[in-house]
Amino acid sequence: MSGKIITISSGKGGVGKSTTTANLGIALALLGKSVICIDADIGLRNLDVMLGLENRIVYDIINVVTKQCSLRKALVRDKHYSNLSLLPAAQICDKSAISEDEMVRIAKEAAEQADYVLIDSPAGIEHGFRYAVKPAELVLLVTNPEVSAVRDADRVIGLLEAEGRAPVQLIINRLNPELVRRDVMLDADSILNLLAINLVGIVPEDPAILIAGNRGQPVLLDERSLAGKSFRNIGRRLTGEEVPFIPLQAPSLLQRIFRFQR
Amino acid sequence: MRFTNLFRRRRRDSDKDIATQRLQLVLSHDRANISPGMLEKLKDEIIAVISKHLEIESDQVRVNFQKNQRETRLVADIPLKRHTGRQKRI
Ligand SMILES: Nc1ncnc2c1ncn2[C@@H]1O[C@H](COP(=O)(O)OP(=O)(O)O)[C@@H](O)[C@H]1O
Ligand SMILES: [Mg+2]
């Protein structure tokens, strides 16, 4: 088996990389794919709590790097989806504990055991970012519809292009349709126009994500959540399926009244 | 004044427009790796060099980045001084 290695990256911190990694992991698992999520944010472990797996961790990625245990042994299997597992980040080391080559070795080994390997990249454009994108065959770049996040995304695209790295696709996270409708927030078209890369998904701002994070149950499991639906769709697009973009535009007052009458 | 004008919002750039314009500017500087101040300096130097050979309207010179997909180019617009004989009669 040789699975596809996808790195979720952003430049700016806090835009939703880990949220995206956790939800896409589940989305792909629900599609019947085997998935290994690698938390590459060494020193700032987070993917474990997002997936609700924090109590099951025995080994971490550094144990695998130092050959204290095998990759297979370090993987934490998901509670509900046996075809999803997590390679946790180490919490007490820092990012210098792993080299680009070691990351490539681990990601490739993981790809022999799964259809998809999702690497959750640390923020920034330094060493942590570099080792996270090194093994990638595809980089999913997460941004928010705001000036600073889009600017950082552009820096990352520039860096990846300069090194002839993997193709990059964009995820716009935390879009607020109501603010877009009022012309207060950057819309997807303006961002795409500025960054000039392909879009793979738009995820709306959704309070259900906060609740999901607290409970350690990715939002995708909430059937009513629009953000969850967006992540499901991105998962399907990653498998090659053509999925139309769901309209996120909030209905205007007139449209709402009209719908109310119907 | 028409009554409806009372309710018409004053036309101004929306927050979205402002964000887009600001992004456009920072991205072009980031991509070319040149600060706005350096670009001003570059412009002055271009004016100095061209002025040695041609009479130009130095206060109308525009030096800007133009973006086309992911390719950025530096475009200088340098109007020449019009000859007195050719000037439009008023
Ligand atoms: N679409 C969204 N709607 C609402 N909150 C979100 C959304 N995406 C992310 N968040 C919140 O933003 C915060 C940062 O997300 P996280 O995935 O940890 O970012 P990163 O991994 O890029 O640092 C979290 O508290 C998360 O709950
Ligand atoms: Mg994170």
Short mmCIF file of C-alpha atoms and ligand atoms in Angstrom, two decimals:
data_model
loop_
_atom_site.label_atom_id
_atom_site.label_comp_id
_atom_site.label_asym_id
_atom_site.label_seq_id
_atom_site.Cartn_x
_atom_site.Cartn_y
_atom_site.Cartn_z
CA MET A 1 0.00 0.00 0.00
CA SER A 2 1.21 3.50 -0.67
CA GLY A 3 -1.12 6.10 0.73
CA LYS A 4 -1.22 9.76 -0.05
CA ILE A 5 0.68 12.11 2.26
CA ILE A 6 -1.12 15.40 2.86
CA THR A 7 0.18 18.19 5.09
CA ILE A 8 -2.17 20.73 6.64
CA SER A 9 -0.31 24.02 6.97
CA SER A 10 -1.01 27.73 7.37
CA GLY A 11 1.79 30.08 8.31
CA LYS A 12 -0.31 31.91 10.87
CA GLY A 13 -1.24 30.08 14.05
CA GLY A 14 -4.74 29.49 15.32
CA VAL A 15 -6.46 29.49 11.93
CA GLY A 16 -7.75 25.91 12.27
CA LYS A 17 -5.05 23.48 11.09
CA SER A 18 -5.60 20.98 13.89
CA THR A 19 -9.39 21.31 13.64
CA THR A 20 -9.09 20.61 9.92
CA THR A 21 -6.74 17.65 10.37
CA ALA A 22 -9.01 16.00 12.96
CA ASN A 23 -12.16 16.49 10.89
CA LEU A 24 -10.64 15.40 7.60
CA GLY A 25 -9.27 12.33 9.34
CA ILE A 26 -12.78 11.36 10.39
CA ALA A 27 -14.27 12.39 7.04
CA LEU A 28 -11.91 10.07 5.19
CA ALA A 29 -12.41 7.28 7.73
CA LEU A 30 -16.18 7.57 7.22
CA LEU A 31 -15.57 7.12 3.50
CA GLY A 32 -13.98 3.77 4.33
CA LYS A 33 -10.36 4.91 3.93
CA SER A 34 -7.64 4.04 6.37
CA VAL A 35 -6.09 7.19 7.82
CA ILE A 36 -3.09 7.99 9.99
CA CYS A 37 -2.98 11.50 11.46
CA ILE A 38 0.47 12.70 12.49
CA ASP A 39 0.63 15.51 15.02
CA ALA A 40 3.82 17.29 13.95
CA ASP A 41 3.39 20.17 16.39
CA ILE A 42 6.03 18.85 18.75
CA GLY A 43 5.91 20.54 22.16
CA LEU A 44 2.34 21.72 21.58
CA ARG A 45 0.41 18.49 21.28
CA ASN A 46 -3.24 19.16 20.39
CA LEU A 47 -4.60 16.69 17.91
CA ASP A 48 -5.04 14.11 20.69
CA VAL A 49 -7.56 16.27 22.57
CA MET A 50 -9.34 17.27 19.38
CA LEU A 51 -9.90 13.60 18.59
CA GLY A 52 -10.68 12.77 22.23
CA LEU A 53 -7.75 10.34 22.41
CA GLU A 54 -5.64 12.02 25.09
CA ASN A 55 -6.15 9.23 27.61
CA ARG A 56 -4.92 6.50 25.33
CA ILE A 57 -1.47 7.77 24.51
CA VAL A 58 1.47 5.62 25.48
CA TYR A 59 4.18 6.50 22.96
CA ASP A 60 4.77 9.50 20.72
CA ILE A 61 6.52 10.49 17.52
CA ILE A 62 9.88 11.03 19.24
CA ASN A 63 9.82 7.48 20.60
CA VAL A 64 9.46 6.38 16.99
CA VAL A 65 12.26 8.67 15.79
CA THR A 66 14.62 7.37 18.46
CA LYS A 67 13.51 3.81 17.65
CA GLN A 68 12.28 3.17 21.20
CA CYS A 69 9.18 1.70 19.62
CA SER A 70 7.80 0.90 16.21
CA LEU A 71 5.43 3.20 14.38
CA ARG A 72 2.71 0.59 14.59
CA LYS A 73 3.07 0.39 18.35
CA ALA A 74 2.96 4.17 18.81
CA LEU A 75 -0.25 4.62 16.82
CA VAL A 76 -3.36 5.33 18.88
CA ARG A 77 -6.47 3.83 17.39
CA ASP A 78 -9.63 5.98 17.33
CA LYS A 79 -12.45 4.97 19.68
CA HIS A 80 -15.12 4.78 17.01
CA TYR A 81 -13.31 4.32 13.74
CA SER A 82 -10.84 1.49 13.75
CA ASN A 83 -9.42 2.65 10.40
CA LEU A 84 -8.32 5.99 11.91
CA SER A 85 -5.28 6.33 14.11
CA LEU A 86 -3.08 9.05 15.54
CA LEU A 87 0.64 9.39 15.92
CA PRO A 88 0.83 11.86 18.82
CA ALA A 89 3.36 14.67 19.09
CA ALA A 90 5.83 14.57 21.94
CA GLN A 91 4.97 17.09 24.60
CA ILE A 92 8.23 17.57 26.48
CA CYS A 93 10.62 17.94 23.51
CA ASP A 94 10.91 20.81 21.10
CA LYS A 95 10.91 20.81 17.34
CA SER A 96 14.65 20.39 17.00
CA ALA A 97 14.16 16.80 18.20
CA ILE A 98 13.21 15.75 14.67
CA SER A 99 14.84 16.34 11.29
CA GLU A 100 13.27 16.67 7.85
CA ASP A 101 14.66 13.29 6.85
CA GLU A 102 13.25 11.59 9.93
CA MET A 103 9.84 13.09 9.22
CA VAL A 104 10.01 11.82 5.65
CA ARG A 105 10.92 8.35 6.88
CA ILE A 106 8.03 8.23 9.36
CA ALA A 107 5.48 9.64 6.91
CA LYS A 108 6.53 7.16 4.22
CA GLU A 109 6.32 4.28 6.64
CA ALA A 110 2.85 5.47 7.68
CA ALA A 111 1.84 5.67 4.03
CA GLU A 112 2.63 1.97 3.69
CA GLN A 113 -0.01 1.27 6.32
CA ALA A 114 -2.81 3.67 5.30
CA ASP A 115 -4.65 5.21 2.37
CA TYR A 116 -4.09 8.71 3.73
CA VAL A 117 -1.48 10.22 5.99
CA LEU A 118 -2.50 13.64 7.32
CA ILE A 119 0.26 15.72 8.87
CA ASP A 120 -0.83 18.53 11.18
CA SER A 121 1.86 21.19 10.74
CA PRO A 122 3.03 23.61 13.41
CA ALA A 123 2.49 27.32 12.79
CA GLY A 124 5.26 29.49 11.42
CA ILE A 125 7.64 29.06 8.52
CA GLU A 126 10.63 27.73 10.41
CA HIS A 127 11.94 24.24 11.04
CA GLY A 128 8.59 22.80 12.20
CA PHE A 129 6.87 23.94 9.03
CA ARG A 130 9.71 22.67 6.89
CA TYR A 131 9.77 19.14 8.25
CA ALA A 132 5.97 18.97 8.10
CA VAL A 133 5.76 19.86 4.40
CA LYS A 134 8.85 17.93 3.32
CA PRO A 135 7.12 14.55 2.81
CA ALA A 136 3.86 16.04 1.47
CA GLU A 137 2.41 15.16 -1.89
CA LEU A 138 -0.26 17.77 -1.35
CA VAL A 139 -0.37 20.74 1.00
CA LEU A 140 -3.73 21.93 2.28
CA LEU A 141 -3.27 25.54 3.22
CA VAL A 142 -5.72 26.77 5.84
CA THR A 143 -6.46 30.47 6.09
CA ASN A 144 -9.06 32.77 7.61
CA PRO A 145 -10.79 35.59 5.75
CA GLU A 146 -8.66 38.33 7.30
CA VAL A 147 -5.72 40.39 6.09
CA SER A 148 -2.98 38.92 8.31
CA ALA A 149 -3.93 35.27 7.75
CA VAL A 150 -4.17 35.66 3.96
CA ARG A 151 -0.84 37.47 3.91
CA ASP A 152 0.83 34.62 5.81
CA ALA A 153 -0.79 32.11 3.48
CA ASP A 154 0.76 33.92 0.55
CA ARG A 155 4.18 33.67 2.19
CA VAL A 156 3.75 29.92 2.57
CA ILE A 157 2.68 29.56 -1.07
CA GLY A 158 5.76 31.55 -2.09
CA LEU A 159 8.06 29.34 0.00
CA LEU A 160 6.55 26.13 -1.34
CA GLU A 161 6.72 27.38 -4.91
CA ALA A 162 10.31 28.54 -4.57
CA GLU A 163 11.35 25.07 -3.50
CA GLY A 164 9.26 23.34 -6.14
CA ARG A 165 7.30 21.57 -3.47
CA ALA A 166 3.98 19.79 -3.58
CA PRO A 167 0.87 21.38 -5.09
CA VAL A 168 -1.09 23.59 -2.71
CA GLN A 169 -4.85 23.79 -2.26
CA LEU A 170 -6.67 26.32 -0.14
CA ILE A 171 -9.17 25.88 2.69
CA ILE A 172 -10.86 29.08 3.83
CA ASN A 173 -11.91 28.52 7.43
CA ARG A 174 -14.15 30.62 9.70
CA LEU A 175 -15.95 32.43 6.95
CA ASN A 176 -18.94 34.29 8.33
CA PRO A 177 -21.60 34.42 5.58
CA GLU A 178 -23.51 37.20 7.26
CA LEU A 179 -20.42 39.43 7.43
CA VAL A 180 -19.62 38.62 3.80
CA ARG A 181 -23.14 39.56 2.80
CA ARG A 182 -22.71 42.91 4.52
CA ASP A 183 -19.39 43.47 2.70
CA VAL A 184 -17.55 43.57 6.01
CA MET A 185 -15.52 40.39 5.53
CA LEU A 186 -13.27 39.25 2.69
CA ASP A 187 -15.17 36.82 0.49
CA ALA A 188 -13.81 33.62 -1.04
CA ASP A 189 -13.49 35.14 -4.53
CA SER A 190 -11.31 38.03 -3.39
CA ILE A 191 -9.03 35.69 -1.46
CA LEU A 192 -8.71 33.27 -4.36
CA ASN A 193 -8.05 36.13 -6.71
CA LEU A 194 -5.23 37.40 -4.51
CA LEU A 195 -3.63 34.05 -3.75
CA ALA A 196 -4.23 32.49 -7.18
CA ILE A 197 -4.44 28.87 -6.02
CA ASN A 198 -7.13 26.22 -6.14
CA LEU A 199 -9.83 26.07 -3.52
CA VAL A 200 -10.72 22.76 -1.92
CA GLY A 201 -13.20 23.99 0.67
CA ILE A 202 -14.82 26.80 2.60
CA VAL A 203 -15.68 26.15 6.24
CA PRO A 204 -18.04 28.59 7.94
CA GLU A 205 -17.55 30.07 11.38
CA ASP A 206 -19.45 27.68 13.62
CA PRO A 207 -19.83 27.69 17.42
CA ALA A 208 -20.33 23.93 17.22
CA ILE A 209 -16.54 23.69 16.68
CA LEU A 210 -15.89 25.12 20.13
CA ILE A 211 -18.30 22.64 21.70
CA ALA A 212 -16.83 19.79 19.69
CA GLY A 213 -13.35 20.81 20.84
CA ASN A 214 -14.42 20.80 24.47
CA ARG A 215 -15.92 17.36 24.15
CA GLY A 216 -13.18 15.87 22.02
CA GLN A 217 -15.68 14.89 19.36
CA PRO A 218 -14.85 16.48 15.98
CA VAL A 219 -17.64 18.71 14.69
CA LEU A 220 -18.15 16.49 11.70
CA LEU A 221 -19.98 14.05 13.95
CA ASP A 222 -22.61 16.72 14.57
CA GLU A 223 -25.09 16.07 11.77
CA ARG A 224 -26.57 19.57 11.91
CA SER A 225 -23.31 21.47 11.78
CA LEU A 226 -22.61 23.30 8.54
CA ALA A 227 -18.87 23.28 9.31
CA GLY A 228 -19.10 19.50 9.71
CA LYS A 229 -20.78 19.25 6.33
CA SER A 230 -18.03 21.33 4.77
CA PHE A 231 -15.36 19.02 6.18
CA ARG A 232 -17.22 15.98 4.87
CA ASN A 233 -17.27 17.58 1.43
CA ILE A 234 -13.57 18.36 1.55
CA GLY A 235 -12.93 14.72 2.44
CA ARG A 236 -14.90 13.61 -0.60
CA ARG A 237 -13.05 16.08 -2.83
CA LEU A 238 -9.74 14.67 -1.59
CA THR A 239 -10.78 11.24 -2.79
CA GLY A 240 -11.35 12.67 -6.25
CA GLU A 241 -15.10 13.06 -6.12
CA GLU A 242 -16.54 16.25 -7.60
CA VAL A 243 -18.67 17.88 -4.94
CA PRO A 244 -20.38 21.21 -5.59
CA PHE A 245 -19.72 23.95 -3.06
CA ILE A 246 -22.62 24.42 -0.66
CA PRO A 247 -23.92 27.99 -0.76
CA LEU A 248 -22.85 29.67 2.46
CA GLN A 249 -24.29 33.05 1.67
CA ALA A 250 -26.69 33.95 4.45
CA PRO A 251 -30.16 34.70 3.11
CA SER A 252 -31.06 38.39 3.04
CA LEU A 253 -33.90 39.64 5.17
CA LEU A 254 -36.23 39.63 2.16
CA GLN A 255 -35.30 36.07 1.29
CA ARG A 256 -35.88 35.05 4.89
CA ILE A 257 -39.32 36.64 4.98
CA PHE A 258 -40.12 35.06 1.65
CA ARG A 259 -39.04 31.65 2.88
CA PHE A 260 -41.01 32.15 6.08
CA GLN A 261 -44.15 32.67 4.02
CA ARG A 262 -43.66 29.50 2.07
CA MET B 1 -33.12 66.77 -2.86
CA ARG B 2 -35.03 63.63 -3.61
CA PHE B 3 -36.57 62.03 -0.62
CA THR B 4 -34.94 58.66 -1.31
CA ASN B 5 -31.50 60.25 -1.16
CA LEU B 6 -32.00 60.73 2.53
CA PHE B 7 -31.78 57.00 2.98
CA ARG B 8 -29.09 56.25 0.46
CA ARG B 9 -25.87 55.40 2.18
CA ARG B 10 -22.94 57.60 1.39
CA ARG B 11 -20.78 55.81 -1.13
CA ARG B 12 -17.52 54.72 0.38
CA ASP B 13 -15.26 51.71 0.22
CA SER B 14 -16.67 48.78 2.13
CA ASP B 15 -14.56 47.08 4.79
CA LYS B 16 -14.15 44.23 2.36
CA ASP B 17 -12.79 46.58 -0.32
CA ILE B 18 -10.36 48.12 2.13
CA ALA B 19 -9.13 44.69 3.22
CA THR B 20 -8.69 43.63 -0.42
CA GLN B 21 -6.78 46.77 -1.34
CA ARG B 22 -4.50 46.55 1.68
CA LEU B 23 -3.83 42.90 0.97
CA GLN B 24 -3.05 43.63 -2.65
CA LEU B 25 -0.44 46.14 -1.57
CA VAL B 26 1.27 44.06 1.13
CA LEU B 27 1.29 40.97 -1.06
CA SER B 28 2.98 42.78 -3.93
CA HIS B 29 5.64 44.13 -1.59
CA ASP B 30 6.09 40.76 0.13
CA ARG B 31 6.38 38.91 -3.15
CA ALA B 32 8.92 41.33 -4.59
CA ASN B 33 10.68 41.51 -1.25
CA ILE B 34 10.77 45.29 -1.29
CA SER B 35 9.36 47.68 1.30
CA PRO B 36 7.17 50.64 0.33
CA GLY B 37 10.02 52.99 1.34
CA MET B 38 12.50 51.17 -0.89
CA LEU B 39 10.06 51.39 -3.77
CA GLU B 40 9.89 55.18 -3.31
CA LYS B 41 13.68 55.30 -3.39
CA LEU B 42 13.77 53.18 -6.51
CA LYS B 43 11.30 55.53 -8.15
CA ASP B 44 13.47 58.55 -7.36
CA GLU B 45 16.49 56.81 -8.84
CA ILE B 46 14.58 55.88 -11.99
CA ILE B 47 13.50 59.51 -12.35
CA ALA B 48 17.10 60.69 -11.93
CA VAL B 49 18.43 58.30 -14.58
CA ILE B 50 15.71 58.95 -17.16
CA SER B 51 15.92 62.70 -16.63
CA LYS B 52 19.50 62.62 -17.85
CA HIS B 53 18.26 61.67 -21.30
CA LEU B 54 14.67 62.80 -21.53
CA GLU B 55 12.49 65.57 -20.22
CA ILE B 56 9.87 63.92 -18.09
CA GLU B 57 7.00 64.96 -15.86
CA SER B 58 8.74 63.75 -12.76
CA ASP B 59 5.83 64.41 -10.43
CA GLN B 60 3.57 62.17 -12.50
CA VAL B 61 5.83 59.14 -12.57
CA ARG B 62 4.15 56.00 -11.24
CA VAL B 63 6.11 52.91 -10.29
CA ASN B 64 3.92 50.03 -9.21
CA PHE B 65 3.59 46.31 -9.08
CA GLN B 66 1.18 44.59 -11.38
CA LYS B 67 -0.05 41.15 -10.53
CA ASN B 68 -1.10 38.54 -12.99
CA GLN B 69 -1.95 35.25 -11.28
CA ARG B 70 1.19 34.46 -9.33
CA GLU B 71 3.50 36.50 -11.53
CA THR B 72 4.33 39.99 -10.41
CA ARG B 73 5.97 42.66 -12.53
CA LEU B 74 7.24 46.13 -11.86
CA VAL B 75 5.61 48.65 -14.14
CA ALA B 76 6.88 52.21 -14.54
CA ASP B 77 4.67 54.81 -16.16
CA ILE B 78 6.79 57.81 -17.10
CA PRO B 79 5.04 60.64 -18.96
CA LEU B 80 7.29 62.79 -21.14
CA LYS B 81 7.10 66.57 -20.96
CA ARG B 82 5.01 67.86 -23.80
CA HIS B 83 6.67 70.25 -26.21
CA THR B 84 5.32 73.76 -25.99
CA GLY B 85 4.48 73.87 -29.70
CA ARG B 86 2.40 70.73 -29.48
CA GLN B 87 0.45 71.69 -26.39
CA LYS B 88 -3.28 71.66 -26.60
CA ARG B 89 -4.64 75.13 -27.23
CA ILE B 90 -7.12 76.26 -24.65
N1 LIG C 1 -14.80 27.16 11.63
C1 LIG C 1 -14.61 27.52 12.92
N2 LIG C 1 -15.59 28.12 13.63
C2 LIG C 1 -15.39 28.47 14.92
N3 LIG C 1 -14.24 28.25 15.59
C3 LIG C 1 -13.23 27.67 14.96
C4 LIG C 1 -13.34 27.26 13.59
N4 LIG C 1 -12.16 26.69 13.22
C5 LIG C 1 -11.36 26.75 14.31
N5 LIG C 1 -11.97 27.32 15.34
C6 LIG C 1 -11.39 27.57 16.68
O1 LIG C 1 -10.15 28.23 16.51
C7 LIG C 1 -9.22 27.81 17.47
C8 LIG C 1 -7.91 27.41 16.80
O2 LIG C 1 -8.08 26.25 16.03
P1 LIG C 1 -6.93 25.18 15.79
O3 LIG C 1 -7.47 24.13 14.91
O4 LIG C 1 -6.33 24.78 17.09
O5 LIG C 1 -5.87 26.09 14.99
P2 LIG C 1 -4.35 25.77 14.63
O6 LIG C 1 -4.14 24.31 14.70
O7 LIG C 1 -4.19 26.32 13.23
O8 LIG C 1 -3.52 26.54 15.60
C9 LIG C 1 -9.86 26.67 18.23
O9 LIG C 1 -10.25 27.16 19.47
C10 LIG C 1 -11.06 26.28 17.40
O10 LIG C 1 -12.13 25.89 18.23
MG MG C 2 -2.63 23.21 15.85
#
